[in-house]
mmCIF file of C-alpha atoms in Angstrom:
data_model
loop_
_atom_site.group_PDB
_atom_site.id
_atom_site.type_symbol
_atom_site.label_atom_id
_atom_site.label_comp_id
_atom_site.label_asym_id
_atom_site.label_seq_id
_atom_site.Cartn_x
_atom_site.Cartn_y
_atom_site.Cartn_z
ATOM 1 C CA UNK A 98 157.141 47.319 5.088
ATOM 2 C CA UNK A 99 158.461 43.879 4.711
ATOM 3 C CA UNK A 100 161.793 43.558 6.358
ATOM 4 C CA UNK A 101 163.364 41.520 3.432
ATOM 5 C CA UNK A 102 162.430 44.443 1.185
ATOM 6 C CA UNK A 103 163.635 47.002 3.612
ATOM 7 C CA UNK A 104 167.026 45.185 3.990
ATOM 8 C CA UNK A 105 167.309 45.090 0.209
ATOM 9 C CA UNK A 106 166.557 48.849 -0.051
ATOM 10 C CA UNK A 107 169.081 49.616 2.712
ATOM 11 C CA UNK A 108 171.642 47.560 1.003
ATOM 12 C CA UNK A 109 171.263 49.299 -2.239
ATOM 13 C CA UNK A 110 171.361 52.645 -0.289
ATOM 14 C CA UNK A 111 174.564 51.690 1.385
ATOM 15 C CA UNK A 112 176.019 50.720 -1.942
ATOM 16 C CA UNK A 113 175.134 54.064 -3.478
ATOM 17 C CA UNK A 114 176.806 55.854 -0.486
ATOM 18 C CA UNK A 115 180.013 53.867 -1.051
ATOM 19 C CA UNK A 116 179.926 54.743 -4.813
ATOM 20 C CA UNK A 117 179.309 58.426 -4.141
ATOM 21 C CA UNK A 118 182.256 58.592 -1.720
ATOM 22 C CA UNK A 119 184.643 58.045 -4.710
ATOM 23 C CA UNK A 120 184.584 61.791 -5.172
ATOM 24 C CA UNK A 121 185.825 62.507 -1.617
ATOM 25 C CA UNK A 122 189.585 61.855 -1.341
ATOM 26 C CA UNK A 123 192.692 63.651 -0.273
ATOM 27 C CA UNK A 124 195.386 63.540 -2.901
ATOM 28 C CA UNK A 125 198.803 62.093 -1.996
ATOM 29 C CA UNK A 126 201.665 62.392 -4.286
ATOM 30 C CA UNK A 127 202.741 59.121 -5.890
ATOM 31 C CA UNK A 128 199.499 57.292 -4.973
ATOM 32 C CA UNK A 129 196.782 57.371 -7.505
ATOM 33 C CA UNK A 130 193.952 56.658 -5.046
ATOM 34 C CA UNK A 131 195.102 59.057 -2.388
ATOM 35 C CA UNK A 132 193.408 58.891 1.004
ATOM 36 C CA UNK A 133 189.947 57.848 0.597
ATOM 37 C CA UNK A 134 186.873 56.966 2.893
ATOM 38 C CA UNK A 135 185.527 54.051 0.618
ATOM 39 C CA UNK A 136 187.303 51.443 2.585
ATOM 40 C CA UNK A 137 185.986 52.651 5.890
ATOM 41 C CA UNK A 138 182.470 52.840 4.461
ATOM 42 C CA UNK A 139 182.714 49.205 3.187
ATOM 43 C CA UNK A 140 183.589 48.104 6.676
ATOM 44 C CA UNK A 141 181.039 50.354 8.423
ATOM 45 C CA UNK A 142 178.110 49.202 6.182
ATOM 46 C CA UNK A 143 179.122 45.566 6.623
ATOM 47 C CA UNK A 144 179.018 45.863 10.555
ATOM 48 C CA UNK A 145 175.753 47.747 10.460
ATOM 49 C CA UNK A 146 174.044 45.019 8.285
ATOM 50 C CA UNK A 147 175.960 42.177 9.957
ATOM 51 C CA UNK A 148 176.584 38.589 8.605
ATOM 52 C CA UNK A 149 177.278 37.582 5.110
ATOM 53 C CA UNK A 150 174.771 40.201 4.005
ATOM 54 C CA UNK A 151 177.124 42.813 5.329
ATOM 55 C CA UNK A 152 179.267 42.504 2.273
ATOM 56 C CA UNK A 153 176.511 43.027 -0.121
ATOM 57 C CA UNK A 154 176.755 46.838 -0.495
ATOM 58 C CA UNK A 155 180.485 46.476 -1.172
ATOM 59 C CA UNK A 156 179.825 43.615 -3.707
ATOM 60 C CA UNK A 157 177.259 45.821 -5.556
ATOM 61 C CA UNK A 158 179.759 48.687 -5.498
ATOM 62 C CA UNK A 159 182.531 46.406 -6.727
ATOM 63 C CA UNK A 160 180.289 45.160 -9.591
ATOM 64 C CA UNK A 161 179.230 48.632 -10.649
ATOM 65 C CA UNK A 162 182.875 49.631 -10.907
ATOM 66 C CA UNK A 163 183.931 46.539 -12.784
ATOM 67 C CA UNK A 164 181.258 47.007 -15.502
ATOM 68 C CA UNK A 165 182.637 50.426 -16.041
ATOM 69 C CA UNK A 166 180.723 52.912 -13.756
ATOM 70 C CA UNK A 167 183.183 55.491 -12.369
ATOM 71 C CA UNK A 168 182.744 54.682 -8.793
ATOM 72 C CA UNK A 169 186.161 53.676 -7.720
ATOM 73 C CA UNK A 170 188.422 56.182 -6.018
ATOM 74 C CA UNK A 171 189.257 59.045 -8.286
ATOM 75 C CA UNK A 172 186.278 58.435 -10.517
ATOM 76 C CA UNK A 173 187.756 55.359 -12.095
ATOM 77 C CA UNK A 174 185.881 52.424 -13.446
ATOM 78 C CA UNK A 175 186.228 49.413 -15.688
ATOM 79 C CA UNK A 176 187.772 46.071 -15.510
ATOM 80 C CA UNK A 177 191.196 47.549 -16.382
ATOM 81 C CA UNK A 178 191.250 49.174 -12.941
ATOM 82 C CA UNK A 179 191.957 45.685 -11.451
ATOM 83 C CA UNK A 180 194.804 45.184 -13.931
ATOM 84 C CA UNK A 181 197.232 47.646 -12.164
ATOM 85 C CA UNK A 182 199.256 47.508 -9.011
ATOM 86 C CA UNK A 183 196.650 48.919 -6.852
ATOM 87 C CA UNK A 184 193.829 46.592 -8.141
ATOM 88 C CA UNK A 185 194.073 44.329 -5.123
ATOM 89 C CA UNK A 186 192.475 47.009 -2.898
ATOM 90 C CA UNK A 187 189.258 46.899 -4.868
ATOM 91 C CA UNK A 188 189.007 43.154 -4.184
ATOM 92 C CA UNK A 189 190.109 43.634 -0.577
ATOM 93 C CA UNK A 190 187.225 46.048 0.081
ATOM 94 C CA UNK A 191 184.696 43.231 -0.575
ATOM 95 C CA UNK A 192 186.755 40.588 1.375
ATOM 96 C CA UNK A 193 187.263 43.034 4.243
ATOM 97 C CA UNK A 194 183.566 43.770 4.409
ATOM 98 C CA UNK A 195 182.917 40.052 4.305
ATOM 99 C CA UNK A 196 185.183 39.538 7.232
ATOM 100 C CA UNK A 197 183.618 42.380 9.243
ATOM 101 C CA UNK A 198 180.082 41.307 8.664
ATOM 102 C CA UNK A 199 180.760 37.661 9.669
ATOM 103 C CA UNK A 200 182.708 38.650 12.784
ATOM 104 C CA UNK A 201 180.333 41.267 13.913
ATOM 105 C CA UNK A 202 177.292 38.967 13.355
ATOM 106 C CA UNK A 203 173.657 40.020 12.825
ATOM 107 C CA UNK A 204 172.731 43.160 14.981
ATOM 108 C CA UNK A 205 170.591 42.666 18.011
ATOM 109 C CA UNK A 206 168.641 45.184 20.013
ATOM 110 C CA UNK A 207 170.324 43.714 23.197
ATOM 111 C CA UNK A 208 173.419 45.482 21.992
ATOM 112 C CA UNK A 209 172.075 48.720 23.466
ATOM 113 C CA UNK A 210 173.697 47.366 26.535
ATOM 114 C CA UNK A 211 177.456 47.831 25.861
ATOM 115 C CA UNK A 212 179.616 44.989 27.227
ATOM 116 C CA UNK A 213 183.208 44.481 27.046
ATOM 117 C CA UNK A 214 182.772 41.213 25.012
ATOM 118 C CA UNK A 215 180.566 42.913 22.519
ATOM 119 C CA UNK A 216 182.923 45.996 22.149
ATOM 120 C CA UNK A 217 185.913 43.545 21.626
ATOM 121 C CA UNK A 218 184.037 41.708 18.933
ATOM 122 C CA UNK A 219 183.055 44.980 17.323
ATOM 123 C CA UNK A 220 186.721 46.161 17.344
ATOM 124 C CA UNK A 221 187.772 42.829 15.944
ATOM 125 C CA UNK A 222 185.319 43.221 13.159
ATOM 126 C CA UNK A 223 186.142 46.745 12.212
ATOM 127 C CA UNK A 224 189.978 46.757 12.583
ATOM 128 C CA UNK A 225 190.376 43.260 11.365
ATOM 129 C CA UNK A 226 188.360 44.098 8.386
ATOM 130 C CA UNK A 227 190.503 47.243 7.665
ATOM 131 C CA UNK A 228 193.479 45.057 7.889
ATOM 132 C CA UNK A 229 192.051 42.244 5.822
ATOM 133 C CA UNK A 230 191.321 44.478 2.809
ATOM 134 C CA UNK A 231 195.226 44.883 2.330
ATOM 135 C CA UNK A 232 195.625 41.021 1.819
ATOM 136 C CA UNK A 233 194.831 40.910 -1.933
ATOM 137 C CA UNK A 234 197.097 43.922 -2.471
ATOM 138 C CA UNK A 235 200.110 42.056 -1.170
ATOM 139 C CA UNK A 236 199.671 39.446 -4.052
ATOM 140 C CA UNK A 237 199.166 42.167 -6.503
ATOM 141 C CA UNK A 238 202.391 43.903 -5.543
ATOM 142 C CA UNK A 239 204.204 40.537 -5.650
ATOM 143 C CA UNK A 240 202.665 39.982 -9.089
ATOM 144 C CA UNK A 241 203.697 43.245 -10.505
ATOM 145 C CA UNK A 242 206.992 43.767 -8.818
ATOM 146 C CA UNK A 243 208.106 40.366 -7.863
ATOM 147 C CA UNK A 244 210.268 39.681 -10.936
ATOM 148 C CA UNK A 245 211.944 43.088 -10.673
ATOM 149 C CA UNK A 246 212.377 43.334 -6.834
ATOM 150 C CA UNK A 247 212.085 39.741 -5.676
ATOM 151 C CA UNK A 248 209.399 38.682 -3.253
ATOM 152 C CA UNK A 249 211.139 40.226 -0.230
ATOM 153 C CA UNK A 250 211.658 43.442 -2.184
ATOM 154 C CA UNK A 251 207.999 43.489 -3.217
ATOM 155 C CA UNK A 252 206.805 42.866 0.247
ATOM 156 C CA UNK A 253 209.054 45.846 1.440
ATOM 157 C CA UNK A 254 207.514 47.963 -1.288
ATOM 158 C CA UNK A 255 204.030 47.053 -0.210
ATOM 159 C CA UNK A 256 204.891 47.952 3.401
ATOM 160 C CA UNK A 257 206.552 51.240 2.661
ATOM 161 C CA UNK A 258 204.186 52.470 -0.183
ATOM 162 C CA UNK A 259 200.838 50.950 0.436
ATOM 163 C CA UNK A 260 200.643 50.037 4.083
ATOM 164 C CA UNK A 261 202.756 52.014 6.456
ATOM 165 C CA UNK A 262 201.627 55.536 5.086
ATOM 166 C CA UNK A 263 198.006 54.636 5.943
ATOM 167 C CA UNK A 264 198.219 52.916 9.341
ATOM 168 C CA UNK A 265 197.310 55.976 11.372
ATOM 169 C CA UNK A 266 194.570 57.187 8.914
ATOM 170 C CA UNK A 267 192.927 53.685 8.864
ATOM 171 C CA UNK A 268 193.162 53.603 12.773
ATOM 172 C CA UNK A 269 191.326 56.865 12.954
ATOM 173 C CA UNK A 270 188.754 55.688 10.411
ATOM 174 C CA UNK A 271 188.303 52.555 12.483
ATOM 175 C CA UNK A 272 187.642 54.400 15.589
ATOM 176 C CA UNK A 273 184.888 56.473 13.950
ATOM 177 C CA UNK A 274 183.449 53.290 12.493
ATOM 178 C CA UNK A 275 183.233 51.547 15.871
ATOM 179 C CA UNK A 276 181.645 54.586 17.541
ATOM 180 C CA UNK A 277 179.063 54.768 14.690
ATOM 181 C CA UNK A 278 178.383 51.122 14.817
ATOM 182 C CA UNK A 279 177.864 51.221 18.566
ATOM 183 C CA UNK A 280 175.234 53.735 18.124
ATOM 184 C CA UNK A 281 173.377 52.388 15.089
ATOM 185 C CA UNK A 282 173.628 48.626 15.312
ATOM 186 C CA UNK A 283 170.706 48.329 17.883
ATOM 187 C CA UNK A 284 168.604 50.500 15.449
ATOM 188 C CA UNK A 285 169.678 48.491 12.498
ATOM 189 C CA UNK A 286 168.506 45.362 14.432
ATOM 190 C CA UNK A 287 165.174 46.805 15.307
ATOM 191 C CA UNK A 288 164.273 48.130 11.874
ATOM 192 C CA UNK A 289 165.934 45.524 9.625
ATOM 193 C CA UNK A 290 165.748 42.214 11.568
ATOM 194 C CA UNK A 291 163.589 42.168 14.615
ATOM 195 C CA UNK A 292 159.861 42.908 14.810
ATOM 196 C CA UNK A 293 160.111 44.124 18.412
ATOM 197 C CA UNK A 294 162.450 44.187 21.398
ATOM 198 C CA UNK A 295 162.259 40.624 22.799
ATOM 199 C CA UNK A 296 161.375 40.365 26.566
ATOM 200 C CA UNK A 297 164.776 38.702 27.223
ATOM 201 C CA UNK A 298 166.546 41.668 25.676
ATOM 202 C CA UNK A 299 164.462 44.178 27.753
ATOM 203 C CA UNK A 300 165.328 42.322 31.014
ATOM 204 C CA UNK A 301 168.993 42.177 30.123
ATOM 205 C CA UNK A 302 168.971 45.965 29.856
ATOM 206 C CA UNK A 303 167.272 46.524 33.284
#
């Protein structure tokens, strides 16, 4: 199969997985979305595809949600979902995926040989992406609560209500994402990007 066609098919498949994961969440009192896995899947799929293309599954998922399909956490959908205080997370999932895809880079079969440099880059991509997805939410909280609480109060609300409760959970998600990426990125490189293992890559593994 043509690798461009295969990459497009895999991108659509990853987007479908992210959409389907909207039904898997752990309810948390006071938080509409609860604890979800969608953010980690956005980052993981970005790292597996690599580069700017890595954000494509998250972008497709985001577009499906905005046009009204119930693919956001909790079965939500529609443009109005972006118009509440947690709307920044939906935008952040795409931006976080873009960050992770660019930092991780296009997968290579040479990554079968795990090096410290590669592991650091992968960890930066995953954990940096998980942090980056919070950035739009900061501005959302300020926009919705800034007049009432002031900027400093809104920032405190963001930290206590939207960031601190999920630090440990996101760290655990990130660890699993890194472990999965280490295992699957060489296969992703072989089947989606490279026709065969290059001699240079083979020699570097010996």
